[in-house]
CSV table of C-alpha atoms in Angstrom, one decimal:
chain,number,residue,atom,x,y,z
A,99,UNK,CA,113.0,104.4,108.3
A,100,UNK,CA,110.5,105.8,105.8
A,101,UNK,CA,112.7,105.6,102.7
A,102,UNK,CA,115.5,103.4,101.8
A,103,UNK,CA,118.4,104.5,99.6
A,104,UNK,CA,119.4,101.4,97.7
A,105,UNK,CA,122.6,102.2,95.8
A,106,UNK,CA,121.3,104.5,93.1
A,107,UNK,CA,117.6,104.2,93.6
A,108,UNK,CA,115.1,105.2,96.3
A,109,UNK,CA,111.6,103.9,97.2
A,110,UNK,CA,108.9,106.2,98.5
A,111,UNK,CA,106.1,104.7,100.4
A,112,UNK,CA,102.5,105.7,100.7
A,113,UNK,CA,101.7,108.2,103.6
A,114,UNK,CA,100.1,105.5,105.7
A,115,UNK,CA,103.2,103.3,105.5
A,116,UNK,CA,105.5,106.3,106.1
A,117,UNK,CA,103.6,107.0,109.3
A,118,UNK,CA,104.1,103.5,110.4
A,119,UNK,CA,107.8,103.5,109.6
A,120,UNK,CA,108.2,106.7,111.5
A,121,UNK,CA,107.1,105.2,114.8
A,122,UNK,CA,109.7,104.4,117.5
A,123,UNK,CA,107.5,102.0,119.5
A,124,UNK,CA,107.4,98.4,118.7
A,125,UNK,CA,103.9,98.1,120.1
A,126,UNK,CA,101.5,101.0,119.3
A,127,UNK,CA,97.9,101.8,118.9
A,128,UNK,CA,96.8,102.4,115.3
A,129,UNK,CA,93.2,103.4,116.1
A,130,UNK,CA,90.7,102.8,119.0
A,131,UNK,CA,90.2,99.1,117.9
A,132,UNK,CA,93.6,98.1,116.4
A,133,UNK,CA,97.1,97.6,117.8
A,134,UNK,CA,100.3,97.4,115.7
A,135,UNK,CA,103.2,95.2,116.6
A,136,UNK,CA,106.8,95.0,115.2
A,137,UNK,CA,108.5,93.4,118.2
A,138,UNK,CA,110.1,90.1,117.1
A,139,UNK,CA,109.4,88.2,120.3
A,140,UNK,CA,105.8,89.5,120.7
A,141,UNK,CA,105.0,88.8,117.1
A,142,UNK,CA,106.1,85.2,117.5
A,143,UNK,CA,104.0,84.9,120.7
A,144,UNK,CA,100.9,86.3,119.0
A,145,UNK,CA,101.1,83.9,116.0
A,146,UNK,CA,101.6,81.0,118.4
A,147,UNK,CA,98.8,82.0,120.7
A,148,UNK,CA,96.1,80.4,118.6
A,149,UNK,CA,95.6,78.8,115.2
A,150,UNK,CA,95.0,81.2,112.3
A,151,UNK,CA,91.3,81.5,111.4
A,152,UNK,CA,90.0,80.7,108.0
A,153,UNK,CA,88.8,84.3,107.6
A,154,UNK,CA,92.3,85.5,108.2
A,155,UNK,CA,93.7,83.6,105.3
A,156,UNK,CA,93.4,85.1,101.8
A,157,UNK,CA,93.2,81.8,100.0
A,158,UNK,CA,91.3,79.6,102.4
A,159,UNK,CA,88.7,82.0,103.5
A,160,UNK,CA,85.1,80.7,103.0
A,161,UNK,CA,83.9,80.4,99.4
A,162,UNK,CA,80.4,79.9,97.9
A,163,UNK,CA,78.9,80.4,101.3
A,164,UNK,CA,80.8,77.5,103.0
A,165,UNK,CA,84.1,76.8,104.7
A,166,UNK,CA,86.9,75.3,102.6
A,167,UNK,CA,87.4,71.7,103.8
A,168,UNK,CA,90.9,70.7,104.9
A,169,UNK,CA,91.3,68.0,102.3
A,170,UNK,CA,90.3,70.5,99.6
A,171,UNK,CA,92.9,72.9,100.8
A,172,UNK,CA,95.5,70.2,100.8
A,173,UNK,CA,94.6,69.2,97.2
A,174,UNK,CA,94.9,72.8,96.1
A,175,UNK,CA,98.4,73.1,97.6
A,176,UNK,CA,99.6,69.9,96.0
A,177,UNK,CA,98.1,70.8,92.6
A,178,UNK,CA,99.6,74.3,92.7
A,179,UNK,CA,103.0,73.0,93.5
A,180,UNK,CA,102.8,70.4,90.7
A,181,UNK,CA,101.7,73.1,88.2
A,182,UNK,CA,104.4,75.5,89.3
A,183,UNK,CA,107.2,73.0,89.0
A,184,UNK,CA,105.9,71.6,85.6
A,185,UNK,CA,105.3,75.1,84.2
A,186,UNK,CA,108.6,76.5,85.2
A,187,UNK,CA,110.3,73.6,83.3
A,188,UNK,CA,108.7,74.7,80.1
A,189,UNK,CA,110.5,77.3,77.9
A,190,UNK,CA,109.6,80.8,79.0
A,191,UNK,CA,107.2,82.9,76.8
A,192,UNK,CA,108.7,85.6,74.5
A,193,UNK,CA,110.5,88.2,76.6
A,194,UNK,CA,108.5,91.0,75.1
A,195,UNK,CA,105.7,90.0,77.4
A,196,UNK,CA,107.8,91.4,80.3
A,197,UNK,CA,107.6,94.9,78.9
A,198,UNK,CA,105.2,97.4,80.4
A,199,UNK,CA,104.0,98.3,83.9
A,200,UNK,CA,105.4,96.3,86.7
A,201,UNK,CA,104.4,94.3,88.7
A,202,UNK,CA,101.4,93.7,86.4
A,203,UNK,CA,103.6,92.8,83.4
A,204,UNK,CA,105.4,90.2,85.6
A,205,UNK,CA,102.1,88.7,86.8
A,206,UNK,CA,100.7,88.4,83.3
A,207,UNK,CA,104.0,86.9,82.0
A,208,UNK,CA,104.0,84.3,84.8
A,209,UNK,CA,100.4,83.4,84.2
A,210,UNK,CA,101.1,82.7,80.6
A,211,UNK,CA,104.2,80.7,81.5
A,212,UNK,CA,102.5,78.5,84.1
A,213,UNK,CA,98.8,78.3,83.2
A,214,UNK,CA,98.5,79.0,79.4
A,215,UNK,CA,97.4,75.4,78.8
A,216,UNK,CA,94.1,75.7,80.6
A,217,UNK,CA,90.9,75.9,78.7
A,218,UNK,CA,89.6,79.4,78.0
A,219,UNK,CA,86.8,79.6,80.7
A,220,UNK,CA,89.4,78.5,83.3
A,221,UNK,CA,92.3,80.7,82.1
A,222,UNK,CA,90.0,83.8,82.2
A,223,UNK,CA,89.5,83.3,86.0
A,224,UNK,CA,92.7,85.0,86.8
A,225,UNK,CA,92.9,87.6,84.1
A,226,UNK,CA,93.4,91.1,85.5
A,227,UNK,CA,90.8,92.7,83.3
A,228,UNK,CA,88.3,90.1,84.5
A,229,UNK,CA,89.1,90.2,88.2
A,230,UNK,CA,88.8,94.0,88.3
A,231,UNK,CA,85.1,93.8,87.3
A,232,UNK,CA,82.6,92.1,89.6
A,233,UNK,CA,80.2,91.6,86.7
A,234,UNK,CA,82.8,89.9,84.5
A,235,UNK,CA,84.1,87.8,87.4
A,236,UNK,CA,80.6,86.5,88.1
A,237,UNK,CA,80.1,85.6,84.4
A,238,UNK,CA,83.5,83.9,84.1
A,239,UNK,CA,82.9,82.0,87.4
A,240,UNK,CA,79.6,80.7,86.0
A,241,UNK,CA,81.2,79.7,82.7
A,242,UNK,CA,84.1,77.9,84.5
A,243,UNK,CA,81.7,76.2,86.9
A,244,UNK,CA,79.7,74.8,83.9
A,245,UNK,CA,82.8,73.9,81.9
A,246,UNK,CA,82.7,70.1,81.3
A,247,UNK,CA,86.3,69.6,80.4
A,248,UNK,CA,87.7,66.2,79.4
A,249,UNK,CA,89.9,63.7,81.2
A,250,UNK,CA,92.5,63.6,78.5
A,251,UNK,CA,92.8,67.3,77.7
A,252,UNK,CA,96.4,68.1,76.9
A,253,UNK,CA,98.1,70.9,78.8
A,254,UNK,CA,95.5,71.3,81.4
A,255,UNK,CA,96.9,72.1,84.9
A,256,UNK,CA,96.2,70.1,88.0
A,257,UNK,CA,94.3,73.1,89.4
A,258,UNK,CA,92.0,73.1,86.4
A,259,UNK,CA,91.6,69.3,86.9
A,260,UNK,CA,90.2,70.0,90.4
A,261,UNK,CA,87.4,72.0,88.8
A,262,UNK,CA,86.6,69.4,86.3
A,263,UNK,CA,86.7,66.5,88.8
A,264,UNK,CA,84.5,68.2,91.4
A,265,UNK,CA,81.6,66.0,92.3
A,266,UNK,CA,78.8,68.5,93.1
A,267,UNK,CA,78.0,72.1,92.4
A,268,UNK,CA,79.3,73.4,95.7
A,269,UNK,CA,82.6,71.6,95.3
A,270,UNK,CA,83.0,73.0,91.8
A,271,UNK,CA,82.2,76.6,92.8
A,272,UNK,CA,84.8,76.3,95.6
A,273,UNK,CA,87.3,74.8,93.2
A,274,UNK,CA,86.8,77.8,90.9
A,275,UNK,CA,87.3,80.2,93.8
A,276,UNK,CA,90.4,78.3,94.8
A,277,UNK,CA,91.9,78.3,91.3
A,278,UNK,CA,91.5,82.1,91.2
A,279,UNK,CA,92.9,82.7,94.7
A,280,UNK,CA,95.8,80.2,94.4
A,281,UNK,CA,97.0,81.4,91.0
A,282,UNK,CA,96.6,85.1,92.0
A,283,UNK,CA,98.5,84.6,95.3
A,284,UNK,CA,101.4,82.8,93.6
A,285,UNK,CA,101.7,85.0,90.4
A,286,UNK,CA,101.1,88.3,92.2
A,287,UNK,CA,103.6,87.4,95.0
A,288,UNK,CA,106.3,86.2,92.7
A,289,UNK,CA,105.9,89.2,90.3
A,290,UNK,CA,106.0,91.7,93.2
A,291,UNK,CA,109.2,90.1,94.7
A,292,UNK,CA,110.9,90.0,91.3
A,293,UNK,CA,110.0,93.6,90.5
A,294,UNK,CA,111.2,94.7,93.9
A,295,UNK,CA,114.5,92.9,93.3
A,296,UNK,CA,114.9,94.5,89.9
A,297,UNK,CA,114.4,97.9,91.3
A,298,UNK,CA,116.7,97.4,94.3
A,299,UNK,CA,119.5,95.9,92.1
A,300,UNK,CA,119.6,99.2,90.1
A,301,UNK,CA,121.5,99.8,86.9
A,302,UNK,CA,124.4,97.7,88.3
A,303,UNK,CA,122.4,94.5,87.9
A,304,UNK,CA,124.3,93.5,84.8
A,305,UNK,CA,127.6,93.3,86.6
A,306,UNK,CA,128.8,89.7,87.2
A,307,UNK,CA,129.0,90.2,91.0
A,308,UNK,CA,125.4,91.3,91.0
A,309,UNK,CA,124.2,88.1,89.3
A,310,UNK,CA,126.5,85.8,91.3
A,311,UNK,CA,123.8,84.8,93.8
A,312,UNK,CA,120.3,85.7,92.8
A,313,UNK,CA,118.9,83.8,95.8
A,314,UNK,CA,120.7,86.1,98.2
A,315,UNK,CA,119.4,89.1,96.3
A,316,UNK,CA,115.8,87.8,96.7
A,317,UNK,CA,116.3,87.1,100.4
A,318,UNK,CA,117.6,90.6,100.9
A,319,UNK,CA,114.6,91.9,98.9
A,320,UNK,CA,112.3,90.0,101.1
A,321,UNK,CA,113.9,91.7,104.1
A,322,UNK,CA,113.8,95.3,102.7
A,323,UNK,CA,110.7,95.2,100.6
A,324,UNK,CA,108.6,92.1,101.7
A,325,UNK,CA,105.5,91.9,99.5
A,326,UNK,CA,103.6,90.4,102.5
A,327,UNK,CA,104.3,93.4,104.7
A,328,UNK,CA,101.5,92.9,107.2
A,329,UNK,CA,99.7,90.0,108.9
A,330,UNK,CA,96.3,90.6,110.4
A,331,UNK,CA,94.7,88.8,113.4
A,332,UNK,CA,91.2,89.3,114.6
A,333,UNK,CA,91.0,90.3,118.3
A,334,UNK,CA,90.3,88.0,121.1
A,335,UNK,CA,91.2,86.9,124.6
A,336,UNK,CA,94.2,84.9,123.4
A,337,UNK,CA,96.3,88.0,123.1
A,338,UNK,CA,95.4,90.0,126.1
A,339,UNK,CA,98.0,88.3,128.4
A,340,UNK,CA,100.8,88.9,126.0
A,341,UNK,CA,101.0,92.7,126.3
A,342,UNK,CA,99.1,95.3,128.4
A,343,UNK,CA,98.3,97.4,125.3
A,344,UNK,CA,96.2,94.7,123.7
A,345,UNK,CA,92.6,94.4,124.9
A,346,UNK,CA,90.1,91.6,124.1
A,347,UNK,CA,88.3,93.7,121.5
A,348,UNK,CA,91.5,94.8,119.7
A,349,UNK,CA,92.5,93.5,116.3
A,350,UNK,CA,96.2,93.0,115.9
A,351,UNK,CA,98.3,94.0,112.9
A,352,UNK,CA,101.8,92.5,112.7
A,353,UNK,CA,104.4,94.4,110.6
A,354,UNK,CA,107.3,92.4,109.2
A,355,UNK,CA,108.2,95.5,107.2
A,356,UNK,CA,108.9,97.5,110.3
A,357,UNK,CA,110.7,94.6,112.1
A,358,UNK,CA,112.9,94.0,109.0
A,359,UNK,CA,114.1,97.6,109.0
A,360,UNK,CA,114.7,98.1,112.7
A,361,UNK,CA,118.3,98.9,113.8
A,362,UNK,CA,117.8,96.8,117.0
A,363,UNK,CA,117.7,93.7,114.7
A,364,UNK,CA,119.7,94.6,111.7
A,365,UNK,CA,123.0,96.4,110.9
A,366,UNK,CA,122.6,99.2,108.3
A,367,UNK,CA,118.9,98.2,108.1
A,368,UNK,CA,118.0,100.6,105.2
A,369,UNK,CA,120.9,99.4,103.0
A,370,UNK,CA,120.4,96.8,100.3
A,371,UNK,CA,123.1,94.3,101.1
A,372,UNK,CA,122.6,90.8,99.6
A,373,UNK,CA,126.0,89.8,101.0
A,374,UNK,CA,124.5,89.8,104.5
A,375,UNK,CA,123.0,86.4,103.6
A,376,UNK,CA,126.4,84.9,102.6
A,377,UNK,CA,126.8,81.6,104.6
A,378,UNK,CA,123.2,81.6,105.9
A,379,UNK,CA,122.0,78.1,105.3
A,380,UNK,CA,118.4,78.7,106.4
A,381,UNK,CA,117.4,82.4,106.0
A,382,UNK,CA,114.0,81.8,107.6
A,383,UNK,CA,115.6,81.0,110.9
A,384,UNK,CA,117.3,84.4,111.0
A,385,UNK,CA,116.2,86.4,114.1
A,386,UNK,CA,113.6,89.1,113.4
A,387,UNK,CA,113.0,87.8,109.9
A,388,UNK,CA,109.5,86.9,108.9
A,389,UNK,CA,109.1,86.9,105.1
A,390,UNK,CA,106.4,84.2,105.0
A,391,UNK,CA,105.1,84.1,108.6
A,392,UNK,CA,106.1,82.2,111.7
A,393,UNK,CA,105.8,78.4,112.3
A,394,UNK,CA,102.2,77.3,112.3
A,395,UNK,CA,101.1,80.2,110.1
A,396,UNK,CA,103.6,80.3,107.3
A,397,UNK,CA,102.5,81.0,103.7
A,398,UNK,CA,101.4,77.8,102.1
A,399,UNK,CA,103.2,78.7,98.9
A,400,UNK,CA,106.5,79.7,100.5
A,401,UNK,CA,108.4,76.8,99.0
A,402,UNK,CA,107.5,78.0,95.5
A,403,UNK,CA,107.9,81.8,95.8
A,404,UNK,CA,111.7,82.2,95.9
A,405,UNK,CA,112.5,79.5,93.3
A,406,UNK,CA,110.0,80.9,90.9
A,407,UNK,CA,111.1,84.5,91.5
A,408,UNK,CA,114.7,83.4,90.8
A,409,UNK,CA,113.6,81.8,87.5
A,410,UNK,CA,111.6,84.9,86.5
A,411,UNK,CA,114.5,87.2,87.6
A,412,UNK,CA,116.9,85.2,85.5
A,413,UNK,CA,114.7,85.5,82.4
A,414,UNK,CA,114.4,89.3,83.0
A,415,UNK,CA,118.1,89.8,83.3
A,416,UNK,CA,118.9,87.5,80.3
A,417,UNK,CA,116.4,89.5,78.3
A,418,UNK,CA,118.0,92.8,79.4
A,419,UNK,CA,114.9,94.1,81.0
A,420,UNK,CA,115.5,97.7,82.0
A,421,UNK,CA,113.6,100.4,83.9
A,422,UNK,CA,112.1,103.0,81.5
A,423,UNK,CA,110.7,105.2,84.2
A,424,UNK,CA,111.0,106.5,86.8
A,425,UNK,CA,114.7,106.3,86.9
A,426,UNK,CA,115.7,107.3,90.5
A,427,UNK,CA,112.6,107.4,92.8
A,428,UNK,CA,109.7,105.0,92.6
A,429,UNK,CA,106.4,105.0,94.5
A,430,UNK,CA,105.2,102.0,96.6
A,431,UNK,CA,101.4,102.5,96.9
A,432,UNK,CA,99.3,101.2,99.8
A,433,UNK,CA,98.2,97.7,98.6
A,434,UNK,CA,98.0,94.3,100.2
A,435,UNK,CA,101.2,93.3,98.4
A,436,UNK,CA,104.1,95.7,98.7
A,437,UNK,CA,105.5,96.4,95.3
A,438,UNK,CA,107.5,99.0,93.5
A,439,UNK,CA,105.8,100.5,90.4
A,440,UNK,CA,107.8,101.1,87.3
A,441,UNK,CA,107.7,100.9,83.5
A,442,UNK,CA,110.1,98.4,81.9
A,443,UNK,CA,111.3,97.6,78.4
A,444,UNK,CA,113.1,94.6,77.0
A,445,UNK,CA,116.5,94.6,75.3
A,446,UNK,CA,117.3,98.3,75.9
């Protein structure tokens, strides 16, 4: 299960992921304090055993030294959805912005598409060159926190409006953190999914049958190369009765990547076959399929990911985005988001 031959291209995972994929057991010990799970039934039971903790969520973990209030989280979800829908209706930026190293080129392109109307201090919050530097991040956070804004500023996103409208310093600092996290989660996830799909489609992507159903292509990409390839749960007594391998002090790692590739659940599991989704009206209800998590702990942006990825993929194909290198075998490094790395050019 370590590599997947997808028509004319192959993906090669980092050694840690290869070791996980080589395991036969669906419940196994990773180290003295961590248990891995890829059993479909047990994964569902673990997620249902207790509510997800704020520290286990990438977006809603505490910020500025305090918990994120529920109403603030709700406002963020609504604002992000509003911004994503409004932004995707605008004409896409020039296609040349898609050229370069993926998935980073896709992330930058999507940010320009959806959030380019925000004032400079706010737009800098999610720039890759800024987020990679702790010092720059702190400076930009401070500038965005003090940005006064104006109620009638044209082009400003609803997320930026949450920063301007915050009533006190803590609310504003948290709104800044939520802007960065929400935009990063959305743009990074969509770019990773789109890049993975482009790689899996291979050189045959320009054939009419390849473009007939981009939604099915994206669902199959989510099965074979799910960007959110692992869910993590802190240990506790809630899990000990579910399996004898799990002790109260054990953290639990859930692996959709392993489950999605297991022959007990899927026919020809390593083959890229978008046609397997033909006639499937609700892919998320497919057995042993967890692209966005289970009920009660699903990704808060799941309703945005696939439509935006389809839009971005359409622009990439219309712009004749092609892989410049590598041509046959690409690396998938060990990162929080599972994404194929390749260089792309436009109109080749």
